[in-house]
């Protein structure tokens, strides 16, 4: 069965991912099982997606109930779950309005379009440039790839969308030197995820906000990876007290169902009028009903508090590993978004972890990224630490 599927996959699936030779069949909580029945503790969670773990009973129930009632009617009509989900997000964030779509890239695409339209509508047509950060990641569509500050994933796709400038992350002076009357927006991740798990200095976001205000530019936070509790606050911007004008969400919002969202303050959001942006599937009833349940569980069960506490514990244990192994160069992160940089290739370690029953992800070639479900406990963390200690 397993070999059959892998053989088939190698023939019929686009070769964009290099995958390990297992086939994952089911999941429950922080565990998944392959087709041989072997269990794994999941420290990837679908890349910071399944924050409530796999097959959460309340989310499954919400999904199935809505599936019985109504799948889809398009955005030509009002539907209840979409409005309820938007209301929850508005009540719990800086934002006034929400545009739903199907992925992170689409959410950033909407943010880029909104920022441009905002100034075009205001008769500031020369204001279209967007400043992004080196090592940033904003998605794989042409516009979001244009906004991404990593050459290795952009290779071969030029020419890119016109109007993107790059400055180093966590360098307010560099931003001050670049921002100006042609800048319509600055886009950044409050903590860089894909780029290596990089946290800025505590006052950096405040400086960025001030520079945007002075230049009259909008501030976009890409919270696709950091949002919905991952960093120990509902949104990562809340650590800094700095509010953006536009924020994008995706990954954990649907706990595995495809959904993205672009949130904005009223004066910015109003640049999108009837017909100015659209999507067939965005915010469809089944997905939004499940996402609303995800958010209810997260708030009712104090999942974000658990993330903060268990994240601190995880960090402490990883620092202990670092103190024992010279090959661990750095441990950094916040909440349950943690990177461990090695002075060796990460892939052999990932493979050994897999053998021992742990799913772990490696980014930038040498940094293990730990983004487990936010419901993870000390026992699971202890067993991973023990495994890593042995391997290292
Ligand atoms: C994952 C991610 C994206 C892209 O999301 P997709 O759903 O894969 O399109 C964009 N920005 C950040 C910060 C991400 O982590």
Short mmCIF file of C-alpha atoms and ligand atoms in Angstrom, two decimals:
data_model
loop_
_atom_site.label_atom_id
_atom_site.label_comp_id
_atom_site.label_asym_id
_atom_site.label_seq_id
_atom_site.Cartn_x
_atom_site.Cartn_y
_atom_site.Cartn_z
CA UNK A 1 0.00 0.00 0.00
CA UNK A 2 2.67 2.47 1.11
CA UNK A 3 5.09 1.72 -1.73
CA UNK A 4 2.25 1.76 -4.18
CA UNK A 5 1.25 5.27 -3.19
CA UNK A 6 4.81 6.60 -3.19
CA UNK A 7 5.51 5.06 -6.59
CA UNK A 8 2.34 6.58 -7.99
CA UNK A 9 3.10 9.95 -6.42
CA UNK A 10 6.51 10.05 -8.06
CA UNK A 11 4.76 9.67 -11.43
CA UNK A 12 1.69 11.88 -11.11
CA UNK A 13 2.39 14.61 -8.54
CA UNK A 14 4.31 17.73 -9.54
CA UNK A 15 7.81 17.35 -8.19
CA UNK A 16 7.78 20.63 -6.21
CA UNK A 17 8.31 18.93 -2.84
CA UNK A 18 10.96 16.50 -1.71
CA UNK A 19 9.09 14.21 0.66
CA UNK A 20 10.23 11.52 3.10
CA UNK A 21 9.23 7.92 2.26
CA UNK A 22 6.20 7.68 4.51
CA UNK A 23 2.51 8.11 3.78
CA UNK A 24 0.52 9.78 6.53
CA UNK A 25 -2.93 8.35 6.91
CA UNK A 26 -4.56 9.76 10.04
CA UNK A 27 -4.10 12.11 12.94
CA UNK A 28 -5.45 12.80 16.42
CA UNK A 29 -4.33 15.63 18.67
CA UNK A 30 -0.55 16.01 18.43
CA UNK A 31 -0.10 12.57 16.81
CA UNK A 32 -0.20 11.30 13.24
CA UNK A 33 0.10 7.73 11.95
CA UNK A 34 1.52 6.46 8.69
CA UNK A 35 0.06 3.64 6.58
CA UNK A 36 2.24 1.11 8.45
CA UNK A 37 0.60 2.16 11.69
CA UNK A 38 3.74 3.91 12.98
CA UNK A 39 2.98 6.91 15.22
CA UNK A 40 4.73 10.27 15.07
CA UNK A 41 4.54 13.29 17.38
CA UNK A 42 3.87 16.22 15.11
CA UNK A 43 6.14 19.22 15.66
CA UNK A 44 5.26 20.63 12.23
CA UNK A 45 1.45 20.79 12.52
CA UNK A 46 1.13 21.26 8.75
CA UNK A 47 3.54 24.20 9.05
CA UNK A 48 1.95 26.11 11.92
CA UNK A 49 -1.54 25.27 10.70
CA UNK A 50 -3.13 22.60 12.94
CA UNK A 51 -2.90 24.59 16.17
CA UNK A 52 -5.67 22.59 17.83
CA UNK A 53 -4.08 19.36 16.67
CA UNK A 54 -5.60 16.88 14.26
CA UNK A 55 -9.25 15.88 14.14
CA UNK A 56 -10.36 18.24 16.92
CA UNK A 57 -13.85 16.98 17.78
CA UNK A 58 -15.48 20.42 17.98
CA UNK A 59 -14.01 21.52 14.65
CA UNK A 60 -15.00 18.24 12.98
CA UNK A 61 -18.54 18.67 14.30
CA UNK A 62 -18.82 22.29 13.13
CA UNK A 63 -17.54 21.29 9.70
CA UNK A 64 -19.93 18.35 9.32
CA UNK A 65 -22.98 20.24 10.58
CA UNK A 66 -22.37 23.04 8.12
CA UNK A 67 -21.68 20.54 5.32
CA UNK A 68 -25.16 19.12 5.92
CA UNK A 69 -26.69 22.59 5.73
CA UNK A 70 -24.93 24.43 2.90
CA UNK A 71 -21.58 24.09 1.11
CA UNK A 72 -21.36 27.04 -1.16
CA UNK A 73 -23.35 29.80 -2.82
CA UNK A 74 -20.50 32.18 -3.80
CA UNK A 75 -19.93 35.67 -2.49
CA UNK A 76 -22.89 36.98 -4.47
CA UNK A 77 -24.94 36.24 -1.32
CA UNK A 78 -24.72 36.74 2.44
CA UNK A 79 -24.13 33.63 4.51
CA UNK A 80 -24.19 33.32 8.30
CA UNK A 81 -20.82 31.69 9.16
CA UNK A 82 -18.83 34.17 7.06
CA UNK A 83 -20.39 37.14 8.83
CA UNK A 84 -19.97 35.55 12.26
CA UNK A 85 -16.30 34.80 11.57
CA UNK A 86 -15.61 38.33 10.35
CA UNK A 87 -17.36 39.74 13.44
CA UNK A 88 -15.18 37.63 15.73
CA UNK A 89 -12.01 38.81 14.00
CA UNK A 90 -13.10 42.46 14.08
CA UNK A 91 -14.04 42.26 17.76
CA UNK A 92 -10.69 40.72 18.65
CA UNK A 93 -8.31 42.82 16.57
CA UNK A 94 -7.50 46.36 15.44
CA UNK A 95 -9.45 45.84 12.22
CA UNK A 96 -12.90 46.96 11.05
CA UNK A 97 -13.42 44.87 7.93
CA UNK A 98 -12.37 41.46 6.61
CA UNK A 99 -11.91 40.08 3.10
CA UNK A 100 -11.85 36.28 3.01
CA UNK A 101 -9.87 34.23 0.51
CA UNK A 102 -8.32 30.76 0.32
CA UNK A 103 -4.65 30.99 1.25
CA UNK A 104 -1.89 33.12 2.65
CA UNK A 105 -0.64 34.21 -0.74
CA UNK A 106 -4.14 35.33 -1.69
CA UNK A 107 -4.46 37.31 1.53
CA UNK A 108 -1.20 39.13 0.80
CA UNK A 109 -2.27 39.60 -2.80
CA UNK A 110 -5.40 41.33 -1.50
CA UNK A 111 -3.32 43.45 0.88
CA UNK A 112 -1.00 44.58 -1.92
CA UNK A 113 -3.94 45.41 -4.15
CA UNK A 114 -5.75 47.29 -1.39
CA UNK A 115 -2.67 49.37 -0.55
CA UNK A 116 -2.25 50.37 -4.19
CA UNK A 117 -5.94 51.10 -4.68
CA UNK A 118 -6.08 53.19 -1.54
CA UNK A 119 -3.65 55.73 -2.94
CA UNK A 120 -4.88 55.53 -6.53
CA UNK A 121 -8.34 56.38 -5.27
CA UNK A 122 -6.85 59.25 -3.28
CA UNK A 123 -5.32 60.73 -6.44
CA UNK A 124 -1.80 59.90 -5.34
CA UNK A 125 -1.01 57.82 -8.40
CA UNK A 126 2.75 58.04 -7.99
CA UNK A 127 2.49 56.27 -4.66
CA UNK A 128 2.66 52.62 -5.55
CA UNK A 129 5.96 51.32 -4.20
CA UNK A 130 6.00 48.72 -1.44
CA UNK A 131 8.93 48.21 0.89
CA UNK A 132 9.51 44.64 2.00
CA UNK A 133 12.18 42.97 4.09
CA UNK A 134 15.16 40.87 3.17
CA UNK A 135 14.61 37.21 4.12
CA UNK A 136 10.85 37.77 4.19
CA UNK A 137 8.33 35.25 2.90
CA UNK A 138 4.95 36.37 1.58
CA UNK A 139 3.86 33.60 -0.78
CA UNK A 140 4.40 31.96 -4.15
CA UNK A 141 2.07 33.85 -6.51
CA UNK A 142 3.74 36.39 -8.77
CA UNK A 143 2.82 39.45 -6.68
CA UNK A 144 3.65 37.85 -3.34
CA UNK A 145 6.85 36.37 -4.73
CA UNK A 146 7.71 39.89 -5.91
CA UNK A 147 7.24 40.96 -2.29
CA UNK A 148 9.39 38.12 -0.96
CA UNK A 149 12.99 38.86 0.02
CA UNK A 150 14.61 35.49 -0.75
CA UNK A 151 16.46 35.08 -4.03
CA UNK A 152 16.57 31.29 -3.95
CA UNK A 153 12.80 30.88 -4.32
CA UNK A 154 12.53 33.71 -6.89
CA UNK A 155 15.07 32.24 -9.26
CA UNK A 156 13.80 31.73 -12.79
CA UNK A 157 10.54 33.66 -12.43
CA UNK A 158 11.54 37.17 -13.39
CA UNK A 159 10.48 39.71 -14.42
CA UNK A 160 8.66 40.43 -11.18
CA UNK A 161 5.93 42.91 -10.42
CA UNK A 162 7.27 46.45 -10.54
CA UNK A 163 7.56 48.59 -7.42
CA UNK A 164 9.09 46.48 -4.65
CA UNK A 165 12.06 47.69 -2.62
CA UNK A 166 13.93 45.66 -0.02
CA UNK A 167 15.64 46.65 3.21
CA UNK A 168 17.16 44.50 5.97
CA UNK A 169 14.70 43.31 8.62
CA UNK A 170 15.08 44.84 12.09
CA UNK A 171 16.94 47.87 10.71
CA UNK A 172 14.85 51.01 11.18
CA UNK A 173 17.59 53.24 9.80
CA UNK A 174 17.67 51.35 6.52
CA UNK A 175 13.89 51.74 6.30
CA UNK A 176 14.15 55.46 7.06
CA UNK A 177 16.59 55.79 4.18
CA UNK A 178 14.25 54.10 1.72
CA UNK A 179 10.72 55.17 2.65
CA UNK A 180 9.38 58.25 0.87
CA UNK A 181 6.58 59.92 -1.08
CA UNK A 182 6.40 57.03 -3.57
CA UNK A 183 5.98 54.40 -0.82
CA UNK A 184 2.39 53.20 -0.51
CA UNK A 185 3.09 50.52 2.08
CA UNK A 186 5.61 48.66 4.16
CA UNK A 187 4.96 44.93 4.49
CA UNK A 188 6.59 42.73 7.11
CA UNK A 189 6.17 39.69 9.32
CA UNK A 190 6.29 40.72 13.02
CA UNK A 191 8.45 37.62 13.48
CA UNK A 192 10.02 36.26 10.29
CA UNK A 193 9.01 32.60 9.95
CA UNK A 194 10.26 30.95 6.77
CA UNK A 195 13.29 33.26 6.71
CA UNK A 196 14.75 31.52 9.77
CA UNK A 197 12.51 32.42 12.76
CA UNK A 198 13.80 35.93 13.41
CA UNK A 199 12.42 38.19 16.14
CA UNK A 200 13.06 41.94 15.84
CA UNK A 201 14.23 44.19 18.69
CA UNK A 202 11.39 45.12 21.05
CA UNK A 203 11.14 48.72 19.75
CA UNK A 204 11.54 47.95 16.04
CA UNK A 205 7.84 47.75 15.14
CA UNK A 206 7.21 51.06 16.91
CA UNK A 207 9.94 52.68 14.84
CA UNK A 208 8.47 51.20 11.67
CA UNK A 209 5.01 52.53 12.58
CA UNK A 210 6.41 56.03 13.16
CA UNK A 211 8.30 56.00 9.86
CA UNK A 212 5.16 54.91 8.00
CA UNK A 213 3.10 57.64 9.65
CA UNK A 214 5.68 60.29 8.84
CA UNK A 215 5.88 59.20 5.21
CA UNK A 216 2.11 58.73 4.90
CA UNK A 217 2.52 55.06 4.00
CA UNK A 218 0.39 52.14 5.13
CA UNK A 219 1.74 49.41 7.38
CA UNK A 220 0.90 45.80 6.50
CA UNK A 221 1.61 42.98 8.96
CA UNK A 222 1.80 39.53 7.43
CA UNK A 223 0.57 37.44 10.38
CA UNK A 224 -0.11 34.39 8.25
CA UNK A 225 2.30 32.36 10.36
CA UNK A 226 2.39 34.40 13.59
CA UNK A 227 -1.37 34.98 13.93
CA UNK A 228 -4.04 33.07 15.90
CA UNK A 229 -2.00 32.49 19.02
CA UNK A 230 1.23 31.07 17.62
CA UNK A 231 3.48 33.57 19.42
CA UNK A 232 1.65 33.50 22.76
CA UNK A 233 -0.68 36.39 21.94
CA UNK A 234 -3.68 36.15 19.64
CA UNK A 235 -1.77 38.30 17.14
CA UNK A 236 1.97 38.93 17.26
CA UNK A 237 1.51 42.69 16.86
CA UNK A 238 -0.04 42.72 20.35
CA UNK A 239 3.40 42.09 21.90
CA UNK A 240 4.54 45.45 20.58
CA UNK A 241 1.41 47.55 21.05
CA UNK A 242 1.76 48.62 17.42
CA UNK A 243 -1.29 48.30 15.20
CA UNK A 244 -0.96 47.90 11.44
CA UNK A 245 -3.40 49.33 8.89
CA UNK A 246 -3.73 45.98 7.15
CA UNK A 247 -3.10 42.45 8.46
CA UNK A 248 -3.14 39.11 6.69
CA UNK A 249 -4.01 35.74 8.23
CA UNK A 250 -4.19 32.20 6.93
CA UNK A 251 -2.34 29.16 8.27
CA UNK A 252 -3.91 28.46 11.68
CA UNK A 253 -7.21 30.20 10.97
CA UNK A 254 -8.86 27.06 9.61
CA UNK A 255 -6.78 24.52 11.55
CA UNK A 256 -6.08 22.79 8.24
CA UNK A 257 -8.97 23.95 6.08
CA UNK A 258 -7.93 26.38 3.37
CA UNK A 259 -8.75 29.94 4.35
CA UNK A 260 -7.01 33.29 4.22
CA UNK A 261 -8.15 36.68 5.45
CA UNK A 262 -7.15 40.27 4.84
CA UNK A 263 -8.16 42.61 7.65
CA UNK A 264 -8.04 46.40 7.52
CA UNK A 265 -9.07 49.57 9.29
CA UNK A 266 -12.17 51.24 7.91
CA UNK A 267 -10.54 54.19 6.12
CA UNK A 268 -8.24 51.78 4.25
CA UNK A 269 -10.77 48.99 3.72
CA UNK A 270 -13.19 51.44 2.13
CA UNK A 271 -10.87 51.67 -0.91
CA UNK A 272 -12.35 48.29 -1.87
CA UNK A 273 -15.81 49.05 -3.25
CA UNK A 274 -18.29 46.81 -5.04
CA UNK A 275 -16.51 44.83 -7.74
CA UNK A 276 -12.98 45.95 -6.89
CA UNK A 277 -11.78 42.55 -5.69
CA UNK A 278 -13.37 39.10 -5.64
CA UNK A 279 -13.03 35.37 -5.13
CA UNK A 280 -15.31 32.44 -5.90
CA UNK A 281 -14.46 30.29 -2.90
CA UNK A 282 -13.24 32.78 -0.29
CA UNK A 283 -15.16 32.64 2.98
CA UNK A 284 -17.37 29.78 1.88
CA UNK A 285 -19.83 28.56 4.58
CA UNK A 286 -18.23 25.20 5.40
CA UNK A 287 -14.77 26.66 5.87
CA UNK A 288 -15.85 29.73 7.82
CA UNK A 289 -18.09 27.67 10.12
CA UNK A 290 -15.09 25.49 10.98
CA UNK A 291 -12.77 28.50 11.38
CA UNK A 292 -15.24 30.19 13.73
CA UNK A 293 -15.26 27.05 15.87
CA UNK A 294 -11.44 27.04 15.84
CA UNK A 295 -11.42 30.59 17.23
CA UNK A 296 -14.06 29.74 19.85
CA UNK A 297 -12.06 26.75 21.07
CA UNK A 298 -8.89 28.83 21.16
CA UNK A 299 -10.49 31.48 23.32
CA UNK A 300 -12.68 29.24 25.52
CA UNK A 301 -9.92 26.73 26.26
CA UNK A 302 -7.23 29.36 26.85
CA UNK A 303 -5.04 27.86 24.16
CA UNK A 304 -2.99 31.04 23.77
CA UNK A 305 -2.05 30.94 27.47
CA UNK A 306 -0.92 27.34 27.04
CA UNK A 307 1.16 28.38 24.04
CA UNK A 308 2.89 31.08 26.09
CA UNK A 309 3.62 28.76 29.04
CA UNK A 310 4.60 25.68 27.09
CA UNK A 311 6.55 27.79 24.60
CA UNK A 312 8.67 29.15 27.47
CA UNK A 313 9.24 25.60 28.72
CA UNK A 314 10.19 24.37 25.23
CA UNK A 315 12.61 27.27 24.82
CA UNK A 316 14.22 26.49 28.19
CA UNK A 317 14.71 22.84 27.19
CA UNK A 318 16.19 23.78 23.81
CA UNK A 319 18.61 26.18 25.51
CA UNK A 320 19.62 23.26 27.73
CA UNK A 321 20.36 21.28 24.54
CA UNK A 322 22.37 24.19 23.22
CA UNK A 323 24.45 24.23 26.41
CA UNK A 324 25.31 20.55 25.82
CA UNK A 325 25.99 20.51 22.07
CA UNK A 326 28.37 22.84 20.26
CA UNK A 327 26.62 22.10 16.95
CA UNK A 328 23.60 24.11 18.19
CA UNK A 329 24.46 27.67 17.24
CA UNK A 330 21.33 29.51 18.26
CA UNK A 331 17.84 28.98 19.66
CA UNK A 332 15.35 31.76 19.05
CA UNK A 333 11.66 32.47 18.73
CA UNK A 334 8.56 33.35 20.69
CA UNK A 335 5.65 31.25 21.92
CA UNK A 336 5.58 28.07 19.87
CA UNK A 337 7.37 29.50 16.86
CA UNK A 338 10.91 28.39 17.59
CA UNK A 339 14.01 27.94 15.47
CA UNK A 340 17.16 26.04 16.36
CA UNK A 341 20.08 26.97 14.13
CA UNK A 342 22.78 24.34 13.65
CA UNK A 343 26.28 24.60 12.29
CA UNK A 344 25.55 21.48 10.23
CA UNK A 345 22.94 20.54 7.62
CA UNK A 346 19.52 20.06 9.16
CA UNK A 347 18.17 17.39 6.83
CA UNK A 348 19.97 14.34 8.32
CA UNK A 349 18.62 15.37 11.72
CA UNK A 350 15.10 15.67 10.36
CA UNK A 351 15.40 12.16 8.91
CA UNK A 352 16.66 10.72 12.17
CA UNK A 353 13.83 12.40 14.07
CA UNK A 354 11.40 10.86 11.59
CA UNK A 355 12.89 7.42 12.20
CA UNK A 356 12.40 7.93 15.93
CA UNK A 357 8.82 9.05 15.47
CA UNK A 358 8.93 12.85 15.34
CA UNK A 359 7.90 15.20 12.55
CA UNK A 360 10.28 18.16 12.49
CA UNK A 361 10.80 20.78 9.79
CA UNK A 362 14.05 22.33 8.52
CA UNK A 363 14.29 25.78 6.94
CA UNK A 364 17.16 27.67 5.33
CA UNK A 365 19.16 24.43 5.21
CA UNK A 366 20.38 24.54 8.80
CA UNK A 367 17.55 25.69 11.07
CA UNK A 368 15.06 23.31 12.63
CA UNK A 369 11.70 25.02 12.95
CA UNK A 370 9.39 23.80 15.70
CA UNK A 371 5.76 24.80 15.22
CA UNK A 372 3.76 22.08 17.02
CA UNK A 373 0.05 22.27 17.81
CA UNK A 374 -0.54 24.87 20.53
CA UNK A 375 -2.10 22.12 22.67
CA UNK A 376 1.21 20.31 22.98
CA UNK A 377 2.27 19.23 26.49
CA UNK A 378 5.51 18.87 28.43
CA UNK A 379 5.67 15.11 27.89
CA UNK A 380 5.79 15.43 24.12
CA UNK A 381 8.41 18.15 24.40
CA UNK A 382 10.52 16.12 26.82
CA UNK A 383 10.51 13.14 24.48
CA UNK A 384 11.61 15.27 21.53
CA UNK A 385 14.39 16.84 23.60
CA UNK A 386 15.57 13.40 24.64
CA UNK A 387 15.57 12.30 20.99
CA UNK A 388 17.47 15.40 19.83
CA UNK A 389 19.96 15.04 22.69
CA UNK A 390 20.71 11.51 21.53
CA UNK A 391 21.01 12.41 17.85
CA UNK A 392 23.20 15.47 18.46
C1 LIG B 1 2.91 30.41 4.71
C2 LIG B 1 3.08 31.87 4.57
C3 LIG B 1 2.58 32.58 3.46
C4 LIG B 1 1.94 31.89 2.28
O1 LIG B 1 0.79 31.20 2.61
P1 LIG B 1 0.17 30.14 1.55
O2 LIG B 1 -1.12 29.72 2.20
O3 LIG B 1 1.15 29.03 1.42
O4 LIG B 1 -0.04 30.87 0.27
C5 LIG B 1 2.73 33.95 3.45
N1 LIG B 1 3.33 34.60 4.45
C6 LIG B 1 3.82 33.96 5.53
C7 LIG B 1 4.46 34.75 6.62
C8 LIG B 1 3.72 32.58 5.61
O5 LIG B 1 4.25 31.95 6.67
#
